[in-house]
Coordinates of C-alpha atoms in Angstrom, one line a residue:
M1 CA -0.2 -0.3 0.2
N2 CA 2.9 2.4 -1.0
N3 CA 2.3 3.1 -3.9
G4 CA -0.6 4.4 -6.1
P5 CA -3.5 6.9 -4.5
L6 CA -3.6 7.0 -1.2
R7 CA -7.2 5.5 0.4
I8 CA -9.1 8.2 2.9
L9 CA -11.9 6.8 4.7
E10 CA -13.7 9.9 5.4
V11 CA -16.2 9.1 9.1
V12 CA -18.9 11.3 9.4
D13 CA -22.4 11.2 11.7
T14 CA -24.2 11.9 8.4
L15 CA -23.9 13.7 5.7
D16 CA -26.9 16.2 6.1
G17 CA -27.1 19.6 5.2
G18 CA -24.4 21.3 7.8
G19 CA -21.5 23.5 6.8
M20 CA -19.2 21.4 8.0
E21 CA -20.4 18.6 5.7
Q22 CA -21.0 20.6 2.7
Q23 CA -17.2 21.7 2.8
L24 CA -16.2 17.7 3.0
V25 CA -18.0 16.9 0.2
A26 CA -16.1 19.6 -1.7
L27 CA -13.0 18.7 -0.7
I28 CA -13.5 15.3 -1.7
N29 CA -14.4 15.9 -5.2
R30 CA -11.9 18.6 -5.8
L31 CA -8.8 16.6 -4.3
D32 CA -6.6 15.2 -7.3
P33 CA -7.9 11.9 -7.6
A34 CA -4.6 10.4 -9.3
R35 CA -3.4 11.2 -5.7
F36 CA -6.4 10.1 -3.4
Q37 CA -9.1 7.7 -3.3
F38 CA -11.7 8.6 -1.0
E39 CA -15.0 6.8 0.9
V40 CA -17.4 7.7 3.7
C41 CA -18.6 5.7 6.4
C42 CA -21.4 7.7 8.2
L43 CA -22.2 6.6 11.7
R44 CA -26.1 6.8 10.7
H45 CA -27.6 8.1 7.6
A46 CA -25.7 9.1 4.5
G47 CA -27.6 12.4 4.3
V48 CA -28.5 14.9 1.6
N49 CA -25.2 16.2 0.9
A50 CA -23.8 12.3 -0.3
V51 CA -25.7 13.0 -3.4
K52 CA -23.1 15.5 -4.4
L53 CA -20.5 13.3 -4.4
A54 CA -18.5 12.7 -7.7
P55 CA -19.6 9.6 -8.7
G56 CA -17.9 6.2 -7.9
I57 CA -17.4 7.6 -4.4
P58 CA -19.1 4.6 -1.7
V59 CA -21.1 6.1 1.1
H60 CA -21.1 3.7 3.6
P61 CA -24.0 4.2 6.1
L62 CA -23.8 2.0 9.1
L63 CA -27.2 2.9 10.5
K64 CA -26.4 3.2 14.2
A65 CA -29.1 4.0 16.7
E66 CA -29.3 6.2 19.4
G67 CA -26.7 6.0 22.5
F68 CA -23.2 3.9 22.0
Q69 CA -24.0 0.7 20.0
V70 CA -20.3 -1.6 20.0
S71 CA -21.6 -3.4 17.2
T72 CA -20.9 0.3 15.2
A73 CA -17.5 -0.1 16.1
R74 CA -17.7 -3.5 14.4
Q75 CA -18.9 -2.6 11.3
M76 CA -16.2 0.1 11.2
R77 CA -13.8 -2.8 11.5
A78 CA -15.2 -4.8 8.4
L79 CA -15.1 -2.0 6.4
L80 CA -11.1 -1.4 6.9
K81 CA -10.6 -4.5 5.7
R82 CA -11.6 -2.5 2.3
G83 CA -7.4 -0.8 2.7
F84 CA -7.4 2.0 3.8
H85 CA -3.9 4.5 4.1
V86 CA -5.7 7.0 6.7
V87 CA -8.9 7.1 8.3
H88 CA -9.9 10.5 8.6
T89 CA -12.5 11.4 11.6
H90 CA -14.8 14.6 12.1
N91 CA -16.2 15.2 15.6
L92 CA -16.4 13.2 18.7
S93 CA -18.6 9.9 18.1
P94 CA -16.5 9.4 15.1
L95 CA -13.3 9.5 16.3
I96 CA -14.4 7.0 19.3
Y97 CA -15.9 4.7 17.1
A98 CA -12.8 5.0 14.7
A99 CA -10.4 4.8 17.7
L100 CA -12.1 1.7 18.7
A101 CA -11.9 0.2 15.1
T102 CA -8.5 0.8 14.3
L103 CA -7.4 -0.6 17.5
G104 CA -6.4 3.0 18.9
G105 CA -4.8 4.1 15.3
R106 CA -2.9 1.2 15.2
T107 CA -4.6 -0.4 12.7
V108 CA -4.6 2.1 10.4
P109 CA -3.9 5.8 11.3
L110 CA -6.1 8.5 12.5
F111 CA -6.3 12.5 11.0
H112 CA -9.0 14.0 13.6
G113 CA -11.4 17.1 13.2
E114 CA -12.6 19.1 15.4
H115 CA -15.6 21.7 13.6
S116 CA -17.3 23.2 16.0
Q117 CA -16.5 25.5 19.0
F118 CA -17.3 23.9 22.3
T119 CA -20.5 24.4 24.1
P120 CA -20.5 24.4 27.7
A121 CA -21.0 20.8 27.9
E122 CA -17.9 20.2 25.9
F123 CA -15.7 21.4 28.7
S124 CA -16.9 19.3 31.3
P125 CA -14.3 17.4 33.2
K126 CA -15.8 13.8 31.2
R127 CA -15.3 15.2 28.0
V128 CA -11.9 17.0 28.0
W129 CA -10.5 13.5 29.1
Q130 CA -12.6 11.7 26.7
R131 CA -10.6 13.7 24.1
R132 CA -7.3 14.0 25.8
L133 CA -7.0 9.8 25.5
L134 CA -8.9 10.0 22.1
Y135 CA -6.1 12.3 20.7
L136 CA -3.1 10.1 22.1
C137 CA -4.4 8.0 19.2
T138 CA -4.3 10.2 16.3
R139 CA -1.5 11.0 14.4
A140 CA -2.7 14.5 14.0
V141 CA -5.8 16.7 15.3
H142 CA -7.1 19.8 13.6
T143 CA -9.4 22.6 13.7
V144 CA -11.3 24.6 11.4
S145 CA -10.0 28.1 13.2
S146 CA -7.2 29.4 14.7
G147 CA -9.5 30.7 17.5
Q148 CA -10.7 26.9 18.1
R149 CA -7.5 25.9 18.5
D150 CA -6.7 28.3 20.7
E151 CA -9.8 27.1 22.7
L152 CA -8.7 23.6 23.0
L153 CA -5.4 24.6 24.3
R154 CA -7.1 26.4 26.9
A155 CA -9.2 23.6 27.8
G156 CA -5.9 21.6 28.4
V157 CA -6.5 19.4 25.1
K158 CA -3.5 19.1 23.2
H159 CA -1.7 17.6 20.9
R160 CA 2.0 17.7 19.5
R161 CA 0.1 17.8 16.5
L162 CA -2.3 20.4 16.6
T163 CA -3.2 23.0 13.5
A164 CA -6.0 25.0 12.0
I165 CA -6.7 23.9 8.1
V166 CA -8.8 27.7 8.0
N167 CA -11.6 27.1 5.8
G168 CA -11.9 28.3 2.4
V169 CA -14.7 29.4 -0.3
D170 CA -15.1 28.8 -3.8
I171 CA -15.7 32.6 -5.1
D172 CA -16.7 31.1 -8.6
R173 CA -19.5 29.4 -7.2
F174 CA -20.5 32.1 -5.0
H175 CA -20.4 35.5 -6.8
P176 CA -22.4 38.8 -6.6
L177 CA -25.1 39.6 -9.8
P178 CA -23.9 42.4 -11.7
D179 CA -26.0 45.3 -11.2
K180 CA -29.2 46.4 -9.2
A181 CA -31.2 45.4 -11.9
A182 CA -29.7 41.5 -12.1
R183 CA -30.3 41.2 -8.3
A184 CA -33.9 42.4 -8.9
A185 CA -34.7 40.4 -11.4
A186 CA -33.4 37.6 -9.3
R187 CA -35.8 39.0 -6.8
A188 CA -38.5 38.4 -9.1
R189 CA -38.1 34.8 -9.8
M190 CA -38.0 33.9 -6.3
G191 CA -40.9 35.4 -6.1
F192 CA -40.5 38.4 -3.9
G193 CA -42.1 42.0 -3.9
S194 CA -40.2 45.4 -4.5
P195 CA -36.7 45.8 -6.0
N196 CA -36.5 48.4 -2.6
E197 CA -37.1 45.5 0.1
I198 CA -34.1 45.1 2.0
W199 CA -33.6 41.7 2.7
V200 CA -31.5 40.2 5.9
G201 CA -30.9 36.5 5.8
I202 CA -29.5 33.7 7.9
V203 CA -28.6 29.9 6.0
A204 CA -28.3 27.3 8.6
R205 CA -30.2 23.8 10.0
F206 CA -32.3 24.5 12.9
G207 CA -30.6 24.0 15.9
A208 CA -30.5 26.4 19.0
F209 CA -27.5 27.7 18.9
K210 CA -28.2 29.1 15.4
R211 CA -30.3 31.3 17.2
H212 CA -33.4 31.3 14.5
A213 CA -36.0 31.9 17.3
D214 CA -33.9 35.1 18.6
L215 CA -33.4 36.4 14.8
I216 CA -37.3 36.6 14.8
C217 CA -37.9 39.0 17.6
A218 CA -35.1 41.2 16.4
F219 CA -36.6 41.1 13.4
E220 CA -40.0 41.6 14.9
S221 CA -38.9 44.9 16.7
V222 CA -37.2 46.2 13.8
A223 CA -39.1 45.6 11.2
A224 CA -42.1 47.9 13.2
A225 CA -40.0 50.5 11.9
N226 CA -39.3 49.6 8.6
S227 CA -42.0 48.7 6.3
N228 CA -39.7 47.6 3.6
L229 CA -37.7 45.1 6.1
R230 CA -37.8 41.6 5.1
L231 CA -36.1 37.9 6.3
L232 CA -35.6 35.0 4.1
I233 CA -34.8 31.9 6.4
V234 CA -32.8 29.4 4.1
G235 CA -32.2 25.8 5.6
D236 CA -34.3 22.9 6.5
G237 CA -33.8 19.9 9.3
G238 CA -32.6 20.0 13.2
P239 CA -34.3 20.3 16.5
E240 CA -35.8 23.4 16.7
K241 CA -37.4 23.6 13.3
E242 CA -41.4 22.7 13.7
R243 CA -40.8 26.0 16.9
V244 CA -38.8 28.0 14.5
L245 CA -41.5 27.5 12.2
A246 CA -44.7 28.4 14.5
L247 CA -42.8 31.2 15.8
M248 CA -42.9 32.5 11.9
R249 CA -46.6 31.9 11.6
Q250 CA -47.3 33.6 14.2
S251 CA -45.9 36.2 14.0
P252 CA -47.5 39.8 13.5
V253 CA -44.9 40.4 10.7
A254 CA -45.3 36.8 9.2
A255 CA -46.1 37.8 5.9
R256 CA -42.9 39.3 5.9
M257 CA -40.4 36.3 6.7
H258 CA -39.8 33.9 3.6
W259 CA -38.8 30.4 4.2
T260 CA -37.3 28.5 1.3
G261 CA -36.5 25.3 3.1
Y262 CA -33.2 23.3 2.0
Q263 CA -31.1 24.4 -0.9
S264 CA -28.9 22.0 -2.4
D265 CA -27.6 25.5 -4.2
P266 CA -28.0 28.4 -1.6
A267 CA -25.6 30.8 -4.3
P268 CA -29.0 31.8 -5.6
C269 CA -30.5 32.9 -2.4
Y270 CA -26.9 34.8 -1.2
Q271 CA -27.6 36.8 -4.5
V272 CA -30.8 38.6 -3.5
L273 CA -29.6 39.6 0.0
D274 CA -28.5 42.8 1.8
I275 CA -27.5 41.4 4.7
L276 CA -26.5 38.1 6.4
A277 CA -26.9 37.5 10.0
V278 CA -25.0 35.3 11.7
P279 CA -25.9 35.3 15.5
S280 CA -24.9 31.6 15.9
S281 CA -24.2 31.0 20.3
N282 CA -20.9 28.4 18.8
E283 CA -19.5 27.9 15.6
G284 CA -15.9 26.0 15.0
L285 CA -15.5 28.7 11.5
S286 CA -19.0 29.9 9.8
N287 CA -19.1 28.6 6.1
T288 CA -22.4 31.1 5.6
T289 CA -19.7 34.0 6.9
L290 CA -17.1 33.1 3.9
E291 CA -19.8 32.3 1.6
A292 CA -21.8 35.5 1.9
M293 CA -18.4 37.4 1.9
A294 CA -17.8 35.8 -1.6
T295 CA -21.2 37.3 -2.5
A296 CA -20.5 40.6 -1.7
V297 CA -23.1 40.7 1.2
P298 CA -21.8 41.4 4.5
V299 CA -22.4 39.9 7.8
L300 CA -23.7 41.0 10.8
S301 CA -21.9 38.5 13.4
N302 CA -22.2 37.5 16.8
D303 CA -17.9 37.5 18.4
I304 CA -17.8 34.0 17.9
C305 CA -14.9 31.4 17.6
G306 CA -13.6 32.1 14.7
A307 CA -16.0 34.6 13.5
R308 CA -12.4 37.4 13.4
E309 CA -10.7 35.7 11.6
L310 CA -12.9 36.5 8.4
I311 CA -14.3 39.5 9.1
A312 CA -11.9 42.6 9.3
E313 CA -13.6 45.8 10.5
G314 CA -15.0 47.0 7.6
E315 CA -14.3 44.8 5.1
G316 CA -17.0 42.1 4.8
G317 CA -19.1 42.8 7.9
W318 CA -19.0 43.7 11.3
V319 CA -18.2 40.9 14.4
R320 CA -20.1 42.2 17.4
D321 CA -21.4 40.7 20.5
L322 CA -25.0 40.1 20.1
T323 CA -25.4 37.2 23.1
T324 CA -28.7 38.7 23.6
I325 CA -31.8 39.9 22.0
A326 CA -31.7 42.7 22.9
Q327 CA -27.7 43.4 21.6
L328 CA -29.2 41.8 18.5
T329 CA -31.6 44.1 17.9
A330 CA -30.0 47.0 18.5
E331 CA -26.9 45.9 16.5
L332 CA -29.1 44.9 13.5
Q333 CA -30.9 48.9 13.8
K334 CA -27.4 50.2 13.4
V335 CA -26.1 48.0 10.5
L336 CA -30.1 49.1 8.7
A337 CA -29.2 52.6 9.7
L338 CA -25.8 52.9 7.5
D339 CA -26.6 54.1 4.2
E340 CA -27.1 51.4 1.1
T341 CA -24.1 52.7 -0.5
E342 CA -21.7 51.9 2.3
R343 CA -23.2 48.7 3.0
E344 CA -22.4 47.5 -0.8
I345 CA -18.9 48.9 0.0
V346 CA -18.1 46.7 2.8
G347 CA -19.6 43.8 1.2
A348 CA -17.1 44.4 -2.2
R349 CA -13.7 44.4 0.5
G350 CA -15.3 41.2 2.0
R351 CA -14.9 39.7 -1.6
A352 CA -11.9 40.7 -2.2
R353 CA -10.8 39.7 1.2
V354 CA -11.7 36.0 0.7
A355 CA -10.6 35.8 -2.6
T356 CA -6.8 36.5 -1.3
Q357 CA -6.8 35.1 2.6
F358 CA -9.6 32.5 2.4
S359 CA -9.4 30.4 -1.3
W360 CA -10.3 27.3 -2.0
S361 CA -6.6 26.3 -3.6
A362 CA -5.4 26.7 -0.7
M363 CA -7.7 24.6 1.9
G364 CA -7.3 21.6 -0.7
R365 CA -3.6 22.0 -0.6
N366 CA -3.3 22.1 3.0
Y367 CA -6.0 19.2 4.0
A368 CA -3.7 17.2 1.0
D369 CA -1.0 17.9 2.9
W370 CA -1.8 16.3 6.1
L371 CA -3.3 13.3 4.4
A372 CA -0.2 12.5 3.0
A373 CA 1.7 13.0 6.2
C374 CA -0.3 11.0 8.2
A375 CA 0.2 8.2 5.9
G376 CA 3.4 8.8 6.3
R377 CA 4.4 9.5 2.6
S378 CA 5.5 12.8 3.7
A379 CA 6.5 15.2 6.0
F380 CA 4.4 17.1 8.4
P381 CA 4.0 21.0 7.6
A382 CA 6.0 22.8 10.0

């Protein structure tokens, strides 16, 4: 197994419609197949992003039930008999099963990725010690932002090869429309009203940490004084879905909110927005922020892990403390009070920033280098 392409088994919970899953599919599809051959192991079901994989890439759903399942580790161990150079795990649960299936990384090297800022539960002694022990089984660990890497170190979760591989964005896929007329036409195709409307958007699954409900409350307050304001919610799935949709239906400004559901290609949704809101309480690094910036849409982001790496003041948006609904409302009002031209300048600077600092090609090269090093094909990057 020392010649030919590296065979990589990517292990995830599912390939559902989240940012991490989309980035992983894009990575698999873009890395040179002459160098890397991928298969994907999903602990549970495959998910909506599985169909976006290039033809011929196998997906193995293990259909794990709730709770810990010894049988899942056995299934993965059997899968590993297909022959892999590296097992690349994403977040804690896949690492637990991969460590068991590889006898602590002894039969196949492990490369582990953390994709989310820690919640309070992740700082519990149990979770911290789980990671400390499991990281001993891995050849390297990566995060998706420098802030997230520093968070691990502060929690006492260390590894001698702990690196940040910052996410990138495809600026050819995510790009602004050429002018206001094109945007007005795009809005008309989506069934929106007047071209003078101001659209605030959120693109996310309905997880509690995404704070859809708080954004709806803030929107209701701000919309009372701005009849042109609209809210676009893009995404589907997640435990908060029914509650959020009920809040929308019951809202006094329900007619000014629009839910698209899941979009396999969200690029057109960004193109009709004036502002993207990212009020999340927890992110590793926000892919939606990158996508909006590439589309020249300014972003109002909570001061979360990775946000200040992406957004510089006046370049792509504004990073603010949005912890409470009152703070979110006040900061949204400030952004809406800006002149439209000023918001457009901030958005244009954001696109220039991601084009030079967060390219997809740089991200792909980093992953390729670390995968090859974990397989023993090259030295680890400095």
